[in-house]
Protein backbone atom coordinates (compact mmCIF):
# COMPACT_ATOMS: atom_id res chain seq x y z
CA UNK A 1 0.00 0.00 0.00
CA UNK A 2 1.25 3.47 -0.97
CA UNK A 3 0.10 6.03 1.62
CA UNK A 4 0.14 9.76 1.01
CA UNK A 5 -0.65 12.57 3.43
CA UNK A 6 -0.70 16.30 2.86
CA UNK A 7 1.48 17.64 5.67
CA UNK A 8 0.46 21.24 5.02
CA UNK A 9 -1.38 23.25 2.42
CA UNK A 10 -0.29 26.88 2.96
CA UNK A 11 1.98 29.09 0.87
CA UNK A 12 4.28 31.92 1.98
CA UNK A 13 3.71 31.71 5.75
CA UNK A 14 2.14 29.23 8.15
CA UNK A 15 -1.22 30.23 9.62
CA UNK A 16 -3.15 28.85 12.59
CA UNK A 17 -4.52 25.49 11.37
CA UNK A 18 -2.66 25.78 8.08
CA UNK A 19 0.90 24.48 7.95
CA UNK A 20 3.14 25.15 4.98
CA UNK A 21 2.79 23.01 1.89
CA UNK A 22 4.55 19.65 2.17
CA UNK A 23 3.77 16.05 1.27
CA UNK A 24 4.69 12.77 2.97
CA UNK A 25 4.82 9.47 1.06
CA UNK A 26 5.07 6.02 2.64
CA UNK A 27 5.54 2.64 0.98
CA UNK A 28 6.38 -0.56 2.87
CA UNK A 29 7.16 1.50 5.95
CA UNK A 30 9.78 3.78 4.32
CA UNK A 31 9.02 7.47 3.82
CA UNK A 32 9.94 10.43 1.63
CA UNK A 33 9.07 14.02 2.51
CA UNK A 34 8.62 16.67 -0.17
CA UNK A 35 9.47 20.19 1.03
CA UNK A 36 9.95 21.28 4.62
CA UNK A 37 8.74 24.78 5.50
CA UNK A 38 8.72 26.28 8.98
CA UNK A 39 6.74 24.11 11.40
CA UNK A 40 6.66 20.98 9.21
CA UNK A 41 7.82 18.86 12.14
CA UNK A 42 4.77 19.95 14.18
CA UNK A 43 2.40 18.80 11.46
CA UNK A 44 4.36 15.55 11.09
CA UNK A 45 3.93 14.98 14.83
CA UNK A 46 0.16 15.39 14.46
CA UNK A 47 0.09 12.97 11.51
CA UNK A 48 1.88 10.42 13.68
CA UNK A 49 3.77 8.37 11.10
CA UNK A 50 7.03 8.98 12.99
CA UNK A 51 10.31 10.46 11.87
CA UNK A 52 12.76 7.56 11.95
CA UNK A 53 11.99 6.08 8.54
CA UNK A 54 12.12 9.34 6.58
CA UNK A 55 14.82 8.23 4.15
CA UNK A 56 14.80 11.21 1.81
CA UNK A 57 13.68 14.82 1.56
CA UNK A 58 13.02 16.31 -1.88
CA UNK A 59 13.14 20.10 -2.03
CA UNK A 60 11.27 21.70 -4.91
CA UNK A 61 13.20 24.98 -4.52
CA UNK A 62 14.87 27.13 -1.88
CA UNK A 63 12.23 29.70 -0.96
CA UNK A 64 11.78 29.99 2.81
CA UNK A 65 8.30 28.49 2.88
CA UNK A 66 9.77 25.25 1.51
CA UNK A 67 13.02 24.82 3.46
CA UNK A 68 13.22 26.64 6.81
CA UNK A 69 11.76 23.71 8.75
CA UNK A 70 14.84 21.59 8.01
CA UNK A 71 17.00 22.22 11.12
CA UNK A 72 14.17 21.34 13.50
CA UNK A 73 13.05 18.36 11.47
CA UNK A 74 16.57 16.92 11.26
CA UNK A 75 16.86 17.25 15.06
CA UNK A 76 13.54 15.44 15.48
CA UNK A 77 14.74 12.67 13.17
CA UNK A 78 17.93 12.50 15.26
CA UNK A 79 15.87 12.16 18.45
CA UNK A 80 13.95 9.30 16.86
CA UNK A 81 17.16 7.25 16.90
CA UNK A 82 17.90 7.18 13.19
CA UNK A 83 21.46 6.25 12.23
CA UNK A 84 21.01 5.35 8.54
CA UNK A 85 22.03 8.01 5.97
CA UNK A 86 19.36 10.42 4.74
CA UNK A 87 19.40 11.79 1.21
CA UNK A 88 18.33 15.34 0.33
CA UNK A 89 17.46 16.14 -3.30
CA UNK A 90 17.09 19.62 -4.75
CA UNK A 91 18.26 22.17 -7.32
CA UNK A 92 21.96 23.04 -7.73
CA UNK A 93 23.43 24.25 -4.43
CA UNK A 94 21.28 22.01 -2.25
CA UNK A 95 24.20 20.97 -0.02
CA UNK A 96 25.21 24.59 0.61
CA UNK A 97 21.64 25.71 1.37
CA UNK A 98 20.95 22.85 3.78
CA UNK A 99 24.33 23.09 5.53
CA UNK A 100 23.87 26.86 5.93
CA UNK A 101 20.39 26.45 7.40
CA UNK A 102 21.58 23.71 9.70
CA UNK A 103 24.51 25.45 11.41
CA UNK A 104 22.14 25.53 14.41
CA UNK A 105 21.81 21.74 14.26
CA UNK A 106 25.40 20.75 13.53
CA UNK A 107 25.46 17.23 14.91
CA UNK A 108 22.98 14.63 13.81
CA UNK A 109 23.78 10.92 14.24
CA UNK A 110 23.32 10.08 10.57
CA UNK A 111 25.07 11.03 7.36
CA UNK A 112 23.43 13.56 5.05
CA UNK A 113 23.85 12.79 1.36
CA UNK A 114 22.98 15.37 -1.27
CA UNK A 115 21.83 14.92 -4.84
CA UNK A 116 21.66 17.92 -7.17
CA UNK A 117 18.98 17.61 -9.82
CA UNK A 118 20.33 18.70 -13.24
CA UNK A 119 18.70 21.92 -14.57
CA UNK A 120 16.82 19.97 -17.26
CA UNK A 121 15.42 17.52 -14.74
CA UNK A 122 16.00 13.80 -14.52
CA UNK A 123 14.36 10.43 -14.84
CA UNK A 124 14.36 7.28 -12.81
CA UNK A 125 16.58 7.91 -9.80
CA UNK A 126 16.13 5.11 -7.28
CA UNK A 127 15.85 6.70 -3.82
CA UNK A 128 18.11 4.67 -1.49
CA UNK A 129 16.50 2.36 1.07
CA UNK A 130 13.02 3.00 -0.40
CA UNK A 131 11.34 1.51 -3.46
CA UNK A 132 10.54 4.95 -4.86
CA UNK A 133 11.72 5.94 -8.34
CA UNK A 134 12.14 9.72 -8.53
CA UNK A 135 11.80 11.89 -11.64
CA UNK A 136 12.08 15.69 -11.79
CA UNK A 137 10.81 18.25 -14.28
CA UNK A 138 12.04 21.87 -14.39
CA UNK A 139 9.52 24.64 -13.76
CA UNK A 140 9.18 28.38 -14.38
CA UNK A 141 9.40 30.07 -10.97
CA UNK A 142 11.63 33.00 -9.97
CA UNK A 143 14.31 30.59 -8.75
CA UNK A 144 15.26 27.08 -9.97
CA UNK A 145 12.36 24.79 -9.11
CA UNK A 146 11.30 21.22 -9.88
CA UNK A 147 8.12 19.21 -10.08
CA UNK A 148 8.65 15.70 -8.74
CA UNK A 149 7.13 12.38 -9.62
CA UNK A 150 7.36 9.25 -7.46
CA UNK A 151 6.73 5.86 -9.00
CA UNK A 152 6.48 2.50 -7.32
CA UNK A 153 7.05 -0.18 -9.92
CA UNK A 154 5.38 -3.56 -9.89
CA UNK A 155 7.01 -6.70 -11.19
CA UNK A 156 5.22 -9.28 -13.30
CA UNK A 157 3.67 -12.42 -11.85
CA UNK A 158 5.84 -15.43 -11.07
CA UNK A 159 5.03 -18.25 -13.50
CA UNK A 160 4.83 -21.33 -11.27
CA UNK A 161 4.09 -23.73 -14.13
CA UNK A 162 7.20 -22.68 -16.08
CA UNK A 163 9.36 -22.88 -12.98
CA UNK A 164 8.15 -26.45 -12.38
CA UNK A 165 8.62 -27.40 -16.03
CA UNK A 166 12.18 -26.12 -15.93
CA UNK A 167 12.78 -28.16 -12.79
CA UNK A 168 13.83 -25.20 -10.62
CA UNK A 169 13.71 -26.31 -6.96
CA UNK A 170 11.21 -24.51 -4.74
CA UNK A 171 13.87 -22.98 -2.51
CA UNK A 172 15.21 -20.92 -5.48
CA UNK A 173 11.85 -19.35 -6.40
CA UNK A 174 12.06 -16.54 -3.89
CA UNK A 175 15.50 -15.48 -5.16
CA UNK A 176 14.23 -15.36 -8.73
CA UNK A 177 11.19 -13.33 -7.64
CA UNK A 178 13.57 -10.83 -6.06
CA UNK A 179 15.42 -10.43 -9.36
CA UNK A 180 18.43 -12.69 -8.74
CA UNK A 181 19.77 -15.41 -11.04
CA UNK A 182 20.27 -18.88 -9.54
CA UNK A 183 22.39 -21.91 -10.47
CA UNK A 184 21.20 -25.50 -10.11
CA UNK A 185 22.98 -28.64 -11.33
CA UNK A 186 25.19 -26.60 -13.64
CA UNK A 187 22.35 -24.61 -15.20
CA UNK A 188 21.79 -20.87 -14.74
CA UNK A 189 18.21 -19.65 -14.33
CA UNK A 190 17.43 -15.94 -14.70
CA UNK A 191 14.31 -14.01 -13.55
CA UNK A 192 13.14 -13.30 -17.11
CA UNK A 193 12.66 -17.08 -17.58
CA UNK A 194 9.94 -17.23 -14.92
CA UNK A 195 8.61 -13.68 -14.43
CA UNK A 196 5.74 -12.23 -16.47
CA UNK A 197 5.55 -8.69 -17.92
CA UNK A 198 5.86 -5.81 -15.43
CA UNK A 199 2.43 -4.74 -14.19
CA UNK A 200 1.03 -1.23 -13.68
CA UNK A 201 2.66 0.45 -10.71
CA UNK A 202 1.57 3.44 -8.63
CA UNK A 203 2.56 7.08 -8.99
CA UNK A 204 2.21 10.43 -7.29
CA UNK A 205 3.28 13.81 -8.69
CA UNK A 206 3.87 17.01 -6.75
CA UNK A 207 4.16 20.42 -8.37
CA UNK A 208 4.26 23.79 -6.66
CA UNK A 209 5.42 27.37 -7.07
CA UNK A 210 5.37 28.08 -10.73
CA UNK A 211 3.39 28.88 -13.80
CA UNK A 212 2.07 25.82 -15.65
CA UNK A 213 5.31 24.50 -17.16
CA UNK A 214 5.59 23.26 -20.73
CA UNK A 215 5.67 19.51 -20.83
CA UNK A 216 4.15 19.06 -17.40
CA UNK A 217 1.06 17.16 -18.61
CA UNK A 218 3.39 14.54 -20.10
CA UNK A 219 5.49 14.45 -16.96
CA UNK A 220 2.52 13.78 -14.69
CA UNK A 221 0.63 11.61 -17.21
CA UNK A 222 -1.33 8.82 -15.61
CA UNK A 223 -0.34 9.69 -12.03
CA UNK A 224 -2.79 8.16 -9.57
CA UNK A 225 -2.55 11.37 -7.54
CA UNK A 226 -1.41 14.83 -8.63
CA UNK A 227 -0.78 17.35 -5.84
CA UNK A 228 -0.55 20.82 -7.33
CA UNK A 229 -0.40 24.36 -6.10
CA UNK A 230 -3.48 26.54 -6.30
CA UNK A 231 -2.23 29.82 -4.90
CA UNK A 232 -5.32 31.69 -6.08
CA UNK A 233 -8.90 30.44 -6.22
CA UNK A 234 -10.51 33.27 -8.17
CA UNK A 235 -10.10 33.11 -11.95
CA UNK A 236 -9.90 36.92 -11.92
CA UNK A 237 -6.52 36.66 -10.16
CA UNK A 238 -4.79 35.25 -13.22
CA UNK A 239 -2.74 38.43 -13.73
CA UNK A 240 -1.49 38.23 -10.15
CA UNK A 241 -0.71 34.54 -10.62
CA UNK A 242 1.35 35.33 -13.71
CA UNK A 243 3.21 38.15 -11.97
CA UNK A 244 4.15 36.07 -8.93
CA UNK A 245 4.81 32.84 -10.87
CA UNK A 246 1.97 30.90 -9.33
CA UNK A 247 -1.25 29.27 -10.53
CA UNK A 248 -4.99 29.57 -10.14
CA UNK A 249 -7.23 26.61 -9.23
CA UNK A 250 -8.45 26.50 -12.82
CA UNK A 251 -4.92 26.27 -14.23
CA UNK A 252 -4.04 23.40 -11.88
CA UNK A 253 -7.25 21.60 -12.86
CA UNK A 254 -6.43 22.01 -16.55
CA UNK A 255 -3.02 20.39 -15.95
CA UNK A 256 -4.72 17.51 -14.14
CA UNK A 257 -7.12 17.05 -17.04
CA UNK A 258 -4.39 17.27 -19.70
CA UNK A 259 -2.23 14.81 -17.75
CA UNK A 260 -5.12 12.36 -17.35
CA UNK A 261 -4.38 11.86 -13.64
CA UNK A 262 -6.59 9.96 -11.23
CA UNK A 263 -7.16 12.67 -8.64
CA UNK A 264 -6.03 16.25 -7.98
CA UNK A 265 -5.30 17.75 -4.56
CA UNK A 266 -4.87 21.51 -4.46
CA UNK A 267 -2.34 22.98 -2.04
CA UNK A 268 -0.10 26.03 -1.34
CA UNK A 269 -2.99 28.45 -0.79
CA UNK A 270 -2.25 32.15 -0.48
CA UNK A 271 -2.63 33.55 3.07
CA UNK A 272 -5.14 35.94 1.44
CA UNK A 273 -7.36 32.92 0.70
CA UNK A 274 -9.00 32.01 4.03
CA UNK A 275 -11.59 29.58 2.61
CA UNK A 276 -10.24 27.81 -0.48
CA UNK A 277 -13.43 25.70 -0.64
CA UNK A 278 -15.31 28.82 -1.75
CA UNK A 279 -13.54 28.49 -5.11
CA UNK A 280 -13.61 24.68 -5.48
CA UNK A 281 -16.01 24.88 -8.41
CA UNK A 282 -13.41 26.77 -10.47
CA UNK A 283 -11.33 23.57 -10.44
CA UNK A 284 -14.10 20.98 -10.38
CA UNK A 285 -15.77 22.44 -13.46
CA UNK A 286 -12.61 21.49 -15.35
CA UNK A 287 -11.49 18.40 -13.41
CA UNK A 288 -14.23 16.90 -11.22
CA UNK A 289 -11.88 14.59 -9.26
CA UNK A 290 -10.42 17.58 -7.37
CA UNK A 291 -10.03 17.83 -3.61
CA UNK A 292 -9.25 21.05 -1.79
CA UNK A 293 -6.18 20.23 0.32
CA UNK A 294 -6.14 20.42 4.10
CA UNK A 295 -3.50 19.47 6.65
CA UNK A 296 -3.64 15.72 7.20
CA UNK A 297 -5.62 14.88 4.05
CA UNK A 298 -4.63 11.23 3.48
CA UNK A 299 -5.19 8.48 0.95
CA UNK A 300 -3.85 4.99 0.23
CA UNK A 301 -3.19 3.65 -3.25
CA UNK A 302 -3.30 -0.05 -3.97
CA UNK A 303 -2.04 -2.06 -6.92
CA UNK A 304 -4.74 -3.25 -9.33
CA UNK A 305 -6.21 -6.69 -8.64
CA UNK A 306 -5.20 -6.80 -4.99
ZN1 LIG B 1 5.99 28.62 -1.85
ZN1 LIG C 1 8.47 29.77 -4.24
JSON list of N, CA, C and O and ligand atoms in Angstrom, two decimals, residues 10-13 20-21 35 60-61 63-66 141 208-210 229 231 246 268, ligand 1:
[
{"chain": "A", "resi": 10, "resn": "UNK", "atom": "N", "xyz": [-0.41, 25.43, 3.06]},
{"chain": "A", "resi": 10, "resn": "UNK", "atom": "CA", "xyz": [-0.29, 26.88, 2.96]},
{"chain": "A", "resi": 10, "resn": "UNK", "atom": "C", "xyz": [0.91, 27.29, 2.13]},
{"chain": "A", "resi": 10, "resn": "UNK", "atom": "O", "xyz": [1.90, 26.57, 2.02]},
{"chain": "A", "resi": 11, "resn": "UNK", "atom": "N", "xyz": [0.84, 28.49, 1.55]},
{"chain": "A", "resi": 11, "resn": "UNK", "atom": "CA", "xyz": [1.98, 29.09, 0.87]},
{"chain": "A", "resi": 11, "resn": "UNK", "atom": "C", "xyz": [2.42, 30.33, 1.63]},
{"chain": "A", "resi": 11, "resn": "UNK", "atom": "O", "xyz": [1.64, 30.92, 2.38]},
{"chain": "A", "resi": 12, "resn": "UNK", "atom": "N", "xyz": [3.67, 30.70, 1.44]},
{"chain": "A", "resi": 12, "resn": "UNK", "atom": "CA", "xyz": [4.28, 31.92, 1.98]},
{"chain": "A", "resi": 12, "resn": "UNK", "atom": "C", "xyz": [4.53, 31.89, 3.49]},
{"chain": "A", "resi": 12, "resn": "UNK", "atom": "O", "xyz": [5.64, 32.07, 3.94]},
{"chain": "A", "resi": 13, "resn": "UNK", "atom": "N", "xyz": [3.50, 31.72, 4.30]},
{"chain": "A", "resi": 13, "resn": "UNK", "atom": "CA", "xyz": [3.71, 31.71, 5.75]},
{"chain": "A", "resi": 13, "resn": "UNK", "atom": "C", "xyz": [2.69, 30.78, 6.40]},
{"chain": "A", "resi": 13, "resn": "UNK", "atom": "O", "xyz": [1.56, 30.64, 5.91]},
{"chain": "A", "resi": 20, "resn": "UNK", "atom": "N", "xyz": [2.63, 24.89, 6.34]},
{"chain": "A", "resi": 20, "resn": "UNK", "atom": "CA", "xyz": [3.14, 25.15, 4.98]},
{"chain": "A", "resi": 20, "resn": "UNK", "atom": "C", "xyz": [3.12, 23.89, 4.13]},
{"chain": "A", "resi": 20, "resn": "UNK", "atom": "O", "xyz": [3.25, 22.77, 4.63]},
{"chain": "A", "resi": 21, "resn": "UNK", "atom": "N", "xyz": [2.97, 24.11, 2.84]},
{"chain": "A", "resi": 21, "resn": "UNK", "atom": "CA", "xyz": [2.79, 23.01, 1.89]},
{"chain": "A", "resi": 21, "resn": "UNK", "atom": "C", "xyz": [3.93, 22.01, 1.94]},
{"chain": "A", "resi": 21, "resn": "UNK", "atom": "O", "xyz": [5.10, 22.35, 1.76]},
{"chain": "A", "resi": 35, "resn": "UNK", "atom": "N", "xyz": [9.44, 18.84, 0.48]},
{"chain": "A", "resi": 35, "resn": "UNK", "atom": "CA", "xyz": [9.47, 20.19, 1.03]},
{"chain": "A", "resi": 35, "resn": "UNK", "atom": "C", "xyz": [9.35, 20.19, 2.56]},
{"chain": "A", "resi": 35, "resn": "UNK", "atom": "O", "xyz": [8.83, 19.24, 3.16]},
{"chain": "A", "resi": 60, "resn": "UNK", "atom": "N", "xyz": [11.64, 21.20, -3.59]},
{"chain": "A", "resi": 60, "resn": "UNK", "atom": "CA", "xyz": [11.27, 21.70, -4.91]},
{"chain": "A", "resi": 60, "resn": "UNK", "atom": "C", "xyz": [12.13, 22.90, -5.29]},
{"chain": "A", "resi": 60, "resn": "UNK", "atom": "O", "xyz": [12.54, 23.05, -6.42]},
{"chain": "A", "resi": 61, "resn": "UNK", "atom": "N", "xyz": [12.37, 23.79, -4.31]},
{"chain": "A", "resi": 61, "resn": "UNK", "atom": "CA", "xyz": [13.20, 24.98, -4.52]},
{"chain": "A", "resi": 61, "resn": "UNK", "atom": "C", "xyz": [13.55, 25.56, -3.14]},
{"chain": "A", "resi": 61, "resn": "UNK", "atom": "O", "xyz": [13.15, 25.00, -2.12]},
{"chain": "A", "resi": 63, "resn": "UNK", "atom": "N", "xyz": [12.95, 28.63, -1.65]},
{"chain": "A", "resi": 63, "resn": "UNK", "atom": "CA", "xyz": [12.23, 29.70, -0.96]},
{"chain": "A", "resi": 63, "resn": "UNK", "atom": "C", "xyz": [11.93, 29.27, 0.47]},
{"chain": "A", "resi": 63, "resn": "UNK", "atom": "O", "xyz": [11.72, 28.08, 0.76]},
{"chain": "A", "resi": 64, "resn": "UNK", "atom": "N", "xyz": [11.87, 30.28, 1.36]},
{"chain": "A", "resi": 64, "resn": "UNK", "atom": "CA", "xyz": [11.78, 29.99, 2.81]},
{"chain": "A", "resi": 64, "resn": "UNK", "atom": "C", "xyz": [10.61, 29.09, 3.17]},
{"chain": "A", "resi": 64, "resn": "UNK", "atom": "O", "xyz": [10.74, 28.23, 4.04]},
{"chain": "A", "resi": 65, "resn": "UNK", "atom": "N", "xyz": [9.47, 29.29, 2.49]},
{"chain": "A", "resi": 65, "resn": "UNK", "atom": "CA", "xyz": [8.30, 28.49, 2.88]},
{"chain": "A", "resi": 65, "resn": "UNK", "atom": "C", "xyz": [8.43, 27.02, 2.49]},
{"chain": "A", "resi": 65, "resn": "UNK", "atom": "O", "xyz": [7.51, 26.23, 2.75]},
{"chain": "A", "resi": 66, "resn": "UNK", "atom": "N", "xyz": [9.57, 26.65, 1.90]},
{"chain": "A", "resi": 66, "resn": "UNK", "atom": "CA", "xyz": [9.77, 25.25, 1.51]},
{"chain": "A", "resi": 66, "resn": "UNK", "atom": "C", "xyz": [10.99, 24.62, 2.19]},
{"chain": "A", "resi": 66, "resn": "UNK", "atom": "O", "xyz": [11.20, 23.41, 2.02]},
{"chain": "A", "resi": 141, "resn": "UNK", "atom": "N", "xyz": [9.66, 29.29, -12.18]},
{"chain": "A", "resi": 141, "resn": "UNK", "atom": "CA", "xyz": [9.40, 30.07, -10.97]},
{"chain": "A", "resi": 141, "resn": "UNK", "atom": "C", "xyz": [10.45, 31.17, -10.99]},
{"chain": "A", "resi": 141, "resn": "UNK", "atom": "O", "xyz": [11.20, 31.30, -11.97]},
{"chain": "A", "resi": 208, "resn": "UNK", "atom": "N", "xyz": [4.65, 22.55, -7.34]},
{"chain": "A", "resi": 208, "resn": "UNK", "atom": "CA", "xyz": [4.26, 23.79, -6.66]},
{"chain": "A", "resi": 208, "resn": "UNK", "atom": "C", "xyz": [5.19, 24.93, -7.03]},
{"chain": "A", "resi": 208, "resn": "UNK", "atom": "O", "xyz": [6.32, 24.73, -7.46]},
{"chain": "A", "resi": 209, "resn": "UNK", "atom": "N", "xyz": [4.67, 26.14, -6.89]},
{"chain": "A", "resi": 209, "resn": "UNK", "atom": "CA", "xyz": [5.42, 27.37, -7.07]},
{"chain": "A", "resi": 209, "resn": "UNK", "atom": "C", "xyz": [5.92, 27.61, -8.49]},
{"chain": "A", "resi": 209, "resn": "UNK", "atom": "O", "xyz": [7.11, 27.80, -8.71]},
{"chain": "A", "resi": 210, "resn": "UNK", "atom": "N", "xyz": [5.01, 27.62, -9.40]},
{"chain": "A", "resi": 210, "resn": "UNK", "atom": "CA", "xyz": [5.37, 28.08, -10.73]},
{"chain": "A", "resi": 210, "resn": "UNK", "atom": "C", "xyz": [4.15, 28.21, -11.61]},
{"chain": "A", "resi": 210, "resn": "UNK", "atom": "O", "xyz": [3.07, 27.77, -11.28]},
{"chain": "A", "resi": 229, "resn": "UNK", "atom": "N", "xyz": [-0.08, 23.09, -6.74]},
{"chain": "A", "resi": 229, "resn": "UNK", "atom": "CA", "xyz": [-0.40, 24.36, -6.10]},
{"chain": "A", "resi": 229, "resn": "UNK", "atom": "C", "xyz": [-1.64, 25.01, -6.72]},
{"chain": "A", "resi": 229, "resn": "UNK", "atom": "O", "xyz": [-1.90, 24.87, -7.92]},
{"chain": "A", "resi": 231, "resn": "UNK", "atom": "N", "xyz": [-2.46, 28.65, -5.77]},
{"chain": "A", "resi": 231, "resn": "UNK", "atom": "CA", "xyz": [-2.23, 29.82, -4.90]},
{"chain": "A", "resi": 231, "resn": "UNK", "atom": "C", "xyz": [-3.46, 30.71, -4.85]},
{"chain": "A", "resi": 231, "resn": "UNK", "atom": "O", "xyz": [-3.78, 31.28, -3.82]},
{"chain": "A", "resi": 246, "resn": "UNK", "atom": "N", "xyz": [2.80, 31.91, -9.99]},
{"chain": "A", "resi": 246, "resn": "UNK", "atom": "CA", "xyz": [1.97, 30.90, -9.33]},
{"chain": "A", "resi": 246, "resn": "UNK", "atom": "C", "xyz": [0.80, 30.55, -10.25]},
{"chain": "A", "resi": 246, "resn": "UNK", "atom": "O", "xyz": [0.74, 31.00, -11.39]},
{"chain": "A", "resi": 268, "resn": "UNK", "atom": "N", "xyz": [-0.86, 24.77, -1.26]},
{"chain": "A", "resi": 268, "resn": "UNK", "atom": "CA", "xyz": [-0.10, 26.03, -1.34]},
{"chain": "A", "resi": 268, "resn": "UNK", "atom": "C", "xyz": [-1.04, 27.22, -1.56]},
{"chain": "A", "resi": 268, "resn": "UNK", "atom": "O", "xyz": [-0.88, 28.02, -2.50]},
{"chain": "B", "resi": 1, "resn": "LIG", "atom": "ZN1", "xyz": [5.99, 28.62, -1.85]}
]
